[in-house]
XYZ file of C-alpha atoms in Angstrom:
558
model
C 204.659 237.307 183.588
C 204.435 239.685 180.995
C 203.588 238.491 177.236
C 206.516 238.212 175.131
C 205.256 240.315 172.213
C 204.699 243.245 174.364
C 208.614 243.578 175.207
C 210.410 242.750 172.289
C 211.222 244.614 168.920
C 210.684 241.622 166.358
C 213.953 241.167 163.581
C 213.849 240.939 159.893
C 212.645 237.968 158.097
C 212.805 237.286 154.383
C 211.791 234.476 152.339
C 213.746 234.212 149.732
C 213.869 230.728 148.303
C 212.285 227.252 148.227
C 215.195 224.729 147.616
C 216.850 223.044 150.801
C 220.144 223.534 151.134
C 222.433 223.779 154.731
C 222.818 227.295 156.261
C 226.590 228.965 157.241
C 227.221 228.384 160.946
C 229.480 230.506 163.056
C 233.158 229.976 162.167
C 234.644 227.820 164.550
C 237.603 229.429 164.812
C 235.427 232.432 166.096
C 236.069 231.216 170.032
C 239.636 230.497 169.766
C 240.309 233.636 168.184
C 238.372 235.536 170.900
C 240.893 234.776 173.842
C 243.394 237.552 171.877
C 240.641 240.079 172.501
C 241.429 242.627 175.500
C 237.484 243.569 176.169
C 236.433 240.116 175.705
C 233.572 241.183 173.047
C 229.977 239.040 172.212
C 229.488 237.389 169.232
C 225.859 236.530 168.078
C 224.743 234.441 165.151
C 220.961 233.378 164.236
C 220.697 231.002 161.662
C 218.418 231.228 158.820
C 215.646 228.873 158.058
C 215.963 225.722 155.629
C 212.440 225.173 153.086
C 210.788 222.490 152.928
C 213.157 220.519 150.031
C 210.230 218.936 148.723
C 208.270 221.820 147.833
C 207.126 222.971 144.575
C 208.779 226.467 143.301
C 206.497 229.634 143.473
C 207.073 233.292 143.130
C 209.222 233.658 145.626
C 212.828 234.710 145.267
C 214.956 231.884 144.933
C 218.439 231.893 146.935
C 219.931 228.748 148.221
C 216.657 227.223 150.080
C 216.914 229.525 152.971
C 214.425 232.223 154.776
C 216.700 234.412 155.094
C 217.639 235.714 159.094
C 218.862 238.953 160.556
C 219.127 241.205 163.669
C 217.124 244.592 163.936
C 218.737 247.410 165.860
C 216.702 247.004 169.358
C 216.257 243.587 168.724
C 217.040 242.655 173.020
C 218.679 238.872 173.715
C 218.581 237.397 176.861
C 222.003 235.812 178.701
C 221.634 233.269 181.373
C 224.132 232.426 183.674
C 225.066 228.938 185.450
C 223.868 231.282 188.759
C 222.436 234.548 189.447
C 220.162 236.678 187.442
C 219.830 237.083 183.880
C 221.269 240.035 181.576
C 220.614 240.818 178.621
C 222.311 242.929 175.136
C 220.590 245.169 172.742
C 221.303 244.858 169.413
C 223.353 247.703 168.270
C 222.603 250.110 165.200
C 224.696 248.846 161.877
C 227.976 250.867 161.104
C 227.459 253.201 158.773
C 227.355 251.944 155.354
C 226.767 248.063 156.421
C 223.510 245.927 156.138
C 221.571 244.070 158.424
C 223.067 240.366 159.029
C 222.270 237.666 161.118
C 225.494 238.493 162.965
C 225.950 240.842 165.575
C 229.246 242.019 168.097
C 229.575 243.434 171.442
C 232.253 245.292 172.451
C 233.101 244.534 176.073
C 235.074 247.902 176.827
C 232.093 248.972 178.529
C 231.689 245.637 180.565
C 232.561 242.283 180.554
C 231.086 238.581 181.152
C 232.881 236.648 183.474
C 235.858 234.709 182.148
C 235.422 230.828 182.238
C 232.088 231.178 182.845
C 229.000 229.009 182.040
C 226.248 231.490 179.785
C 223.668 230.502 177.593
C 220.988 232.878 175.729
C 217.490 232.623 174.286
C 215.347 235.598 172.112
C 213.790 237.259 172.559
C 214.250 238.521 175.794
C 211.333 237.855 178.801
C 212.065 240.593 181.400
C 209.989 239.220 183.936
C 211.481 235.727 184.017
C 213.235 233.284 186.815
C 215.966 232.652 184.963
C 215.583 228.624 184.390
C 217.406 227.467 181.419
C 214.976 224.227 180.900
C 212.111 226.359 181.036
C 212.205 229.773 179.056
C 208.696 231.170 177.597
C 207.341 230.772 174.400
C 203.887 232.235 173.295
C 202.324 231.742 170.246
C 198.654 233.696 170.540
C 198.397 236.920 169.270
C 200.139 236.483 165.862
C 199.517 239.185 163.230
C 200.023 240.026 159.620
C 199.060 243.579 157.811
C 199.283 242.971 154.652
C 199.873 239.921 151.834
C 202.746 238.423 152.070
C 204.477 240.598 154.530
C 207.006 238.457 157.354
C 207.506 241.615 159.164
C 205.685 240.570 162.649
C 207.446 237.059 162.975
C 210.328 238.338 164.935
C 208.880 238.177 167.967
C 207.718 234.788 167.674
C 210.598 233.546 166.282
C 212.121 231.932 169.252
C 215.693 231.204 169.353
C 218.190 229.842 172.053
C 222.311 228.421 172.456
C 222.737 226.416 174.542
C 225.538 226.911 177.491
C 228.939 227.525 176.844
C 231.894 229.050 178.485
C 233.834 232.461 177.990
C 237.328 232.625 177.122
C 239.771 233.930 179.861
C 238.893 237.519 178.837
C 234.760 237.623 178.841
C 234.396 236.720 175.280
C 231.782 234.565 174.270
C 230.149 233.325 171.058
C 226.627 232.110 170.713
C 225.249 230.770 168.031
C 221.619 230.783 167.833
C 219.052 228.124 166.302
C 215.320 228.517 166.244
C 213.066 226.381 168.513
C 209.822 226.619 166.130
C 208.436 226.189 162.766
C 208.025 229.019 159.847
C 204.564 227.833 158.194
C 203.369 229.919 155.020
C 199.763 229.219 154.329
C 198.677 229.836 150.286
C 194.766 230.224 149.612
C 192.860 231.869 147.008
C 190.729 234.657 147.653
C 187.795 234.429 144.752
C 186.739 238.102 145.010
C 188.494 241.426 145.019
C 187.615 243.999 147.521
C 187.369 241.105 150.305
C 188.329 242.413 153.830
C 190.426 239.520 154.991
C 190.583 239.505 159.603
C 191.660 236.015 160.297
C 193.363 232.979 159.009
C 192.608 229.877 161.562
C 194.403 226.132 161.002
C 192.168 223.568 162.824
C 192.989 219.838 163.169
C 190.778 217.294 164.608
C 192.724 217.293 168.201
C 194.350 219.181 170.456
C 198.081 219.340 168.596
C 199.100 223.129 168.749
C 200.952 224.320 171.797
C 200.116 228.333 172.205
C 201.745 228.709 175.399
C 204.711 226.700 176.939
C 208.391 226.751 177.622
C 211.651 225.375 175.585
C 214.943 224.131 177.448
C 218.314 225.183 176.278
C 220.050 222.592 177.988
C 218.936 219.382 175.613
C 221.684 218.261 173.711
C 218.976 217.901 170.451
C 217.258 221.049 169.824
C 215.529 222.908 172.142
C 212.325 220.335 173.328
C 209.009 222.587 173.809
C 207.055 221.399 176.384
C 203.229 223.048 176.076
C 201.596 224.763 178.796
C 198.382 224.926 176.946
C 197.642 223.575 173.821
C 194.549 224.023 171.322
C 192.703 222.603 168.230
C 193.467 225.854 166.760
C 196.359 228.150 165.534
C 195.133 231.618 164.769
C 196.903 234.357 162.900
C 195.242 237.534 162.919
C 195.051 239.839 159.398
C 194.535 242.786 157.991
C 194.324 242.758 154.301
C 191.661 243.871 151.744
C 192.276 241.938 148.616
C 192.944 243.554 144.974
C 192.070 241.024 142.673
C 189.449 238.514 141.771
C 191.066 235.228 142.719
C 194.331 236.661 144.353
C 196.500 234.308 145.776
C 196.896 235.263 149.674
C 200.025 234.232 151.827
C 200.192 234.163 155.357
C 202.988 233.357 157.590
C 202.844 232.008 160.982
C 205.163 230.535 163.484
C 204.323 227.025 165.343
C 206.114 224.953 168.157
C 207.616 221.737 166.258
C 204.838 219.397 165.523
C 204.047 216.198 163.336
C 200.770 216.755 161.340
C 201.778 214.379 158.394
C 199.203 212.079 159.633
C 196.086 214.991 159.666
C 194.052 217.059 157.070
C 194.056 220.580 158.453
C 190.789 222.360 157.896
C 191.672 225.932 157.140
C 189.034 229.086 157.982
C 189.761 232.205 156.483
C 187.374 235.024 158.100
C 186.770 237.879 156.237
C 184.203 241.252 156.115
C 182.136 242.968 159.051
C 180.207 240.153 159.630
C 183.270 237.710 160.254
C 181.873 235.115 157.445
C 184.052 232.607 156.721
C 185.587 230.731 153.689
C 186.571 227.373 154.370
C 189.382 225.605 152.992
C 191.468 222.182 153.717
C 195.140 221.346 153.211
C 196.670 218.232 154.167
C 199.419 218.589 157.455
C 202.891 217.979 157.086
C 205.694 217.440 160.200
C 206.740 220.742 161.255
C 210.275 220.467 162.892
C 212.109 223.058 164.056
C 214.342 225.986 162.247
C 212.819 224.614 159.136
C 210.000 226.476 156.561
C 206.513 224.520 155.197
C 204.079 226.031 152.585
C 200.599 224.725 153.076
C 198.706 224.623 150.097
C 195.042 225.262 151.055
C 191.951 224.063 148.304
C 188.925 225.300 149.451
C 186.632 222.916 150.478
C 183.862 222.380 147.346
C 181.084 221.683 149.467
C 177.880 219.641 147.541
C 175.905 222.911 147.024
C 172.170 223.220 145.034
C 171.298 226.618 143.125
C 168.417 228.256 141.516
C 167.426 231.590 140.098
C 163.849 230.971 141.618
C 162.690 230.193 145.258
C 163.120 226.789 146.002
C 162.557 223.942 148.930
C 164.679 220.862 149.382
C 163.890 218.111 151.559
C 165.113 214.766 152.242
C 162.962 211.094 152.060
C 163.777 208.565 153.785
C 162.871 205.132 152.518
C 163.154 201.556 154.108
C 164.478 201.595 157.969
C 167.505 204.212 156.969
C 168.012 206.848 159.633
C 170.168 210.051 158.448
C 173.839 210.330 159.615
C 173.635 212.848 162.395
C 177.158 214.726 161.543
C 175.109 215.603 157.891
C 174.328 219.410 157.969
C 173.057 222.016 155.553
C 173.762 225.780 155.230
C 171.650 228.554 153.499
C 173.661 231.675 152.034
C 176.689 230.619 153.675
C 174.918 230.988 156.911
C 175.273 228.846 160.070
C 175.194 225.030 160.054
C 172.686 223.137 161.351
C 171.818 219.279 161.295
C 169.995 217.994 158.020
C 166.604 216.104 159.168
C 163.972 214.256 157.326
C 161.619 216.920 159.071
C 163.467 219.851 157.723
C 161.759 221.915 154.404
C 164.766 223.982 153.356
C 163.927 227.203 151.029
C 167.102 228.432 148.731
C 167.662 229.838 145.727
C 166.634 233.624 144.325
C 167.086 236.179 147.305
C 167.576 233.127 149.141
C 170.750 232.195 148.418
C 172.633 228.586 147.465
C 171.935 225.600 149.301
C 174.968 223.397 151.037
C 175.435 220.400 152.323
C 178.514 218.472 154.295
C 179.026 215.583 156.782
C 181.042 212.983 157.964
C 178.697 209.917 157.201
C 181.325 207.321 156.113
C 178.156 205.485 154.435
C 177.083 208.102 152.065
C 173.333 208.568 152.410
C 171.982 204.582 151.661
C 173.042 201.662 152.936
C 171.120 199.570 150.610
C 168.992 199.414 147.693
C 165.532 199.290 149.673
C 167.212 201.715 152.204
C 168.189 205.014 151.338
C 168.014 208.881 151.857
C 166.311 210.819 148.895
C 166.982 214.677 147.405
C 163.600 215.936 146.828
C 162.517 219.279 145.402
C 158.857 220.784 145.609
C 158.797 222.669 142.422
C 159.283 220.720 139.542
C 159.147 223.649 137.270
C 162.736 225.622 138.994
C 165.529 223.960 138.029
C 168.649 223.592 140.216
C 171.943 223.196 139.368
C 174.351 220.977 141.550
C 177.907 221.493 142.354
C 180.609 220.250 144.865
C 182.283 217.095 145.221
C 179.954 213.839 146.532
C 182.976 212.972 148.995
C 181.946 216.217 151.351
C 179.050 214.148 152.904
C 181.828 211.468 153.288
C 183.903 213.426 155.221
C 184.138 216.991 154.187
C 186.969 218.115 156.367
C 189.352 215.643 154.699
C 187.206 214.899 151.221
C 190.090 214.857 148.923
C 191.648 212.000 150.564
C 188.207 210.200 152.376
C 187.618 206.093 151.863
C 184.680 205.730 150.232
C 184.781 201.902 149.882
C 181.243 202.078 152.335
C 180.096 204.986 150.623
C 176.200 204.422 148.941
C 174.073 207.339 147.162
C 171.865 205.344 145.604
C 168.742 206.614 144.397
C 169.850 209.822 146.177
C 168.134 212.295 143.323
C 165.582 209.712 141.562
C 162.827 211.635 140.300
C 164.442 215.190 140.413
C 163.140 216.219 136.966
C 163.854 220.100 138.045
C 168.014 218.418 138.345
C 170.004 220.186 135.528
C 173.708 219.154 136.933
C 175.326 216.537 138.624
C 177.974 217.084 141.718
C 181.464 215.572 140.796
C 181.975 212.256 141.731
C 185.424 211.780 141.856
C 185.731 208.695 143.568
C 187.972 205.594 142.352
C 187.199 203.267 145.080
C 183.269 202.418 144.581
C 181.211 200.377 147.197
C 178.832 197.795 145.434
C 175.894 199.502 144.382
C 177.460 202.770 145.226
C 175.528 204.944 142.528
C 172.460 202.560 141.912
C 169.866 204.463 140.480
C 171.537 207.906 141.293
C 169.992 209.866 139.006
C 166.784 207.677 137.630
C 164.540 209.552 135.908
C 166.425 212.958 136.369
C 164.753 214.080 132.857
C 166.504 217.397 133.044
C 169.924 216.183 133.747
C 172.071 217.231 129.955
C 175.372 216.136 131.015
C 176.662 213.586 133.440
C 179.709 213.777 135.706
C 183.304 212.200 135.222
C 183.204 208.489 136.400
C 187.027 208.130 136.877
C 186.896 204.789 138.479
C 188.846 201.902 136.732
C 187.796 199.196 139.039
C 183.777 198.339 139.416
C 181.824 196.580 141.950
C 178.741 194.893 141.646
C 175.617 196.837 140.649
C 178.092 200.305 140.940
C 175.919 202.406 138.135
C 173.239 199.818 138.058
C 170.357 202.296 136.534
C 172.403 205.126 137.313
C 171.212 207.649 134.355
C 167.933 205.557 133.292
C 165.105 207.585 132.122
C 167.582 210.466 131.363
C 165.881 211.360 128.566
C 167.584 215.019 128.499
C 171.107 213.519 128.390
C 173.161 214.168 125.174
C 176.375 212.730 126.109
C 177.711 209.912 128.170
C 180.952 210.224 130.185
C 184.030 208.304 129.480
C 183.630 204.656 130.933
C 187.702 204.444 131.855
C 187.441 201.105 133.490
C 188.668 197.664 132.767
C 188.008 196.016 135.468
C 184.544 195.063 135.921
C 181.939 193.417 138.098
C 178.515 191.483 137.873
C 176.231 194.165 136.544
C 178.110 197.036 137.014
C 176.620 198.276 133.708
C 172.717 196.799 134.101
C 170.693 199.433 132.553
C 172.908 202.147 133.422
C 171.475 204.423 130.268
C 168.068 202.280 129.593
C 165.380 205.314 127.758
C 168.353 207.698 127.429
C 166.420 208.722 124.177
C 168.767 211.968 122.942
C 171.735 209.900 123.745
C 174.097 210.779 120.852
C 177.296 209.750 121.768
C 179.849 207.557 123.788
C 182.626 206.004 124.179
C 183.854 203.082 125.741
C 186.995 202.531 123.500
C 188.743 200.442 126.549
C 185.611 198.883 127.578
C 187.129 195.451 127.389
C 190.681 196.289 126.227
C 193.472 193.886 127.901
C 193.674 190.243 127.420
C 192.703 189.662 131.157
C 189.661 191.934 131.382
C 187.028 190.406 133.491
C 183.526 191.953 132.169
C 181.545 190.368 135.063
C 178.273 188.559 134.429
C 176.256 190.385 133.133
C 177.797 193.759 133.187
C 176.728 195.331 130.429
C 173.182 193.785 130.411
C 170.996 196.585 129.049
C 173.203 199.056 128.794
C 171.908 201.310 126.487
C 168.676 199.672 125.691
C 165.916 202.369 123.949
C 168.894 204.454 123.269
C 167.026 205.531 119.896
C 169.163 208.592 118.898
C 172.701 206.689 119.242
C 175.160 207.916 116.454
C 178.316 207.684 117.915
C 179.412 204.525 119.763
C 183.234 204.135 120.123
C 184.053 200.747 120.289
C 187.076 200.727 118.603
C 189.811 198.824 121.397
C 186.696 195.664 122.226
C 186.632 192.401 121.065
C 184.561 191.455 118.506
C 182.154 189.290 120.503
C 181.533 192.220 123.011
C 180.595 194.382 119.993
C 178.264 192.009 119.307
C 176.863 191.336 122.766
C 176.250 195.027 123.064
C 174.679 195.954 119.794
C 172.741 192.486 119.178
C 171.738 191.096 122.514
C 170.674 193.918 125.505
C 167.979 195.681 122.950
C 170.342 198.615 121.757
C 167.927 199.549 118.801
C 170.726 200.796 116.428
C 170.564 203.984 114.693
C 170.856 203.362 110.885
C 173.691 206.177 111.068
C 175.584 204.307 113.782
C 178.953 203.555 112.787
C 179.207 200.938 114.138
C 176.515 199.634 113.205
């Protein structure tokens, strides 16, 4: 059997809009009227595609929710009968004067169908094809797109079928087409211009795409795809060289109906000589037939180290803990391998950044006495960290991974050479999930967001002690707390200037936990600015008086 793509001429596609709405079917009057005609003519209709209704607006042209559908001249549709072999009708040039539609007309002077006859029709047209109405091709490999934003090379992977019906008396037939896959647009940013895009690749974590199989025009729902071969993978080939820093690509692709509402869908965009990849995740929506889905892809913010000088990482292991084996490191955006307590890894300078990802639902401790640490030889190059903390969680779906089991503690204790911390975004926090995180990380001048308004025990137990290059203290959101969530969590922070923990205790209900804010900013010597201003009166007191918080003289609050 020949491929599809290499016998058809594709039709027009244009997105034009992004608010649901129903599309205009084929008058049904149409057949009726059609036993008056003397040749018995062919009427075609393709219907356009619906958007997703629950999509956001973007730049594209807004008219009535629909993508919108019509012929090509050349464009070739296939007719089945009940019996015998197929036929098939080439879409005829427009009259002069008239624009392309999603209808088309035969006239039957030239030949007819039979009358009271059983047809049905699919596009595009397979010459090479037995004629089996439950069982007509579909191919989805091979896909490209020249060009940003371009729809041009969908039509011939836009599959479409009626299903049977009968001619009138005199030949004349109407068929009204529907389409039997899924119109995806994929949106990424591209961060640099002059970047030679080749390939955008969806992967999901099974085998969910069908890229070769058949549909059947005799179901009286839709037209059910049954896959042939099916992959981990959808591919749509490109060729594109962007123009901007940070351009916004879109690429179109067509899919057999599938539900991915349940999956994150890992996307790889690969671009230059070298096919190097940037790698990007979205989360999956259902994809149901002769409907459109924009896919929003983030790219994926990988923990990553830098330095302007050559550096070495490598990782201690304390206790009995053994290192996750899906944990993996990359140097200059070069190939992954597995991170081991055995491996020395140089970065930075002419060497490039340092990443790291995995799918280690435990984070790298499991315990306080059992725990990976982030070394570095040179104490006298500092590195800068970046990337979100939840990419060693599970970095294919890290915007939406549990990380109620999730422990770093002590994971960078000691790293004087540490000027920045990764994001830790997290809201659900495993007891002792940041113990001692960065202890003693004397470089360390600003500390990460701490979103979380629910604590667990021990959660930032010692988490910035010894920072003695920290200025500023994050915002301390939560009001829920836990036994010493709190315990020393900024004990020697001497150039400590200012925080706030306005809502530290705020609601009548607020459980502080025993002892959770024992020490908590003990030897803080240079405090000026402690924002108190929503606690009770007896936690001001607590704080200041009892835990050793030596107050500065120009403390407010004092």
């Amino acid at each position: 059997m020949k491929k599809l793509h290499e016998l058809t001429i594709g039709f027009i596609i244009a997105l034009l809009a992004l608010t649901a709405c129903e599309t205009e079917t084929l008058d049904s009057n149409k057949q009726q009227e059609n036993d008056s005609d003397k040749f018995g003519n062919v009427y075609i209709t393709g219907k356009d595609f619906s958007w997703d209704e629950n999509e956001a607006r973007t730049s594209l042209n807004i008219e009535d929710g629909l993508a919108k559908f019509s012929w090509t001249p050349g464009d070739v549709v296939g007719i089945l009968p009940n019996e015998g072999e197929q036929g098939f009708f080439t879409i005829p040039e427009p009259e002069e004067g008239e624009q392309l539609t999603g209808e088309a007309e035969f006239d039957g002077s030239l030949w007819s169908l039979k009358s009271e006859s059983d047809y049905a029709a699919y596009y595009p047209f397979v010459e090479d094809f037995d004629a089996d109405r439950t069982a007509v091709p579909i191919f989805y490999t091979g896909q490209k797109q020249v060009g940003n934003n371009n729809t041009a090379h969908l039509g011939s992977y836009d599959y479409m079928g009626t299903r049977p019906v009968k001619t009138t008396k005199n030949g004349g037939v109407a068929f009204d087409f529907d389409h039997v896959g899924a119109l995806v647009l994929v949106k990424f940013i591209v961060p640099e211009a002059g970047t030679l895009l080749n390939s955008v690749t969806l992967r999901a974590d099974s085998t969910v795409f069908t890229t070769v199989g058949t549909f059947d025009l005799t179901s009286q729902e839709g037209f059910p795809v049954t896959a042939t071969t099916t992959s981990d993978v959808m591919t749509m080939n490109v060729e594109y060289t962007t123009i901007a820093d940070n351009e916004e690509v879109s690429v179109y692709l067509m899919v057999a109906p599938v539900d991915l509402s349940d999956k994150n869908l890992n996307v790889s965009v690969a671009y230059g000589e070298a096919d190097e990849t940037i790698e990007y995740t979205c989360p999956g929506k259902n994809l149901q037939a002769a409907k459109g889905y924009m896919l929003t892809a983030q790219k994926i913010d990988y923990l990553s180290f830098s330095a302007d000088e050559p550096q070495t990482m490598a990782v201690k292991l304390k206790g009995n803990y053994v290192l996750d084996e899906s944990l993996q490191y990359s140097v200059n955006k070069g190939a992954w391998a597995q991170l081991t307590a055995a491996a020395s890894i140089t970065f930075g300078g002419d060497s490039g950044t340092l990443r790291l990802r995995g799918k280690s639902a435990g984070g790298m401790a499991t315990d306080i006495s059992e725990y990976a640490q982030i070394t570095f030889e040179n104490s006298n190059v500092s590195v800068a960290c970046s990337g979100d903390i939840r990419t060693l969680v599970d970095y294919e779906n890290y915007l939406t991974a549990d990380t109620d089991e999730a422990r770093f503690c002590y994971l960078f204790d000691g790293c004087s050479s540490l000027t920045s911390a990764p994001e830790l975004p997290a809201t659900t926090l495993a007891d002792k999930s940041y113990f001692g995180m960065f202890r003693k990380c004397s470089g360390l001048a600003t500390a990460p967001v701490l979103p979380a308004t629910t604590l667990t025990t021990s959660c930032y137990y010692n988490m910035f002690y010894g920072c003695t290059n920290l200025t500023s203290a994050p915002e301390l959101p939560a009001t829920t707390l836990a036994d010493m969530c709190y315990y020393n969590m900024f004990y020697g922070c001497t150039d400590l200037l200012y925080l706030d923990i306005s809502n530290f205790t705020v609601g009548e209900n607020c459980d502080l936990g025993k002892g959770s804010d024992s020490g908590m900013f003990w030897n803080c010597t240079s405090l000026l600015d402690l924002r108190l201003d929503n606690c009770y009166p007896d936690t001001i007191n607590r704080i200041i008086s009892s835990y050793g918080f030596q107050v500065n003289p120009n403390n407010k609050n004092a």
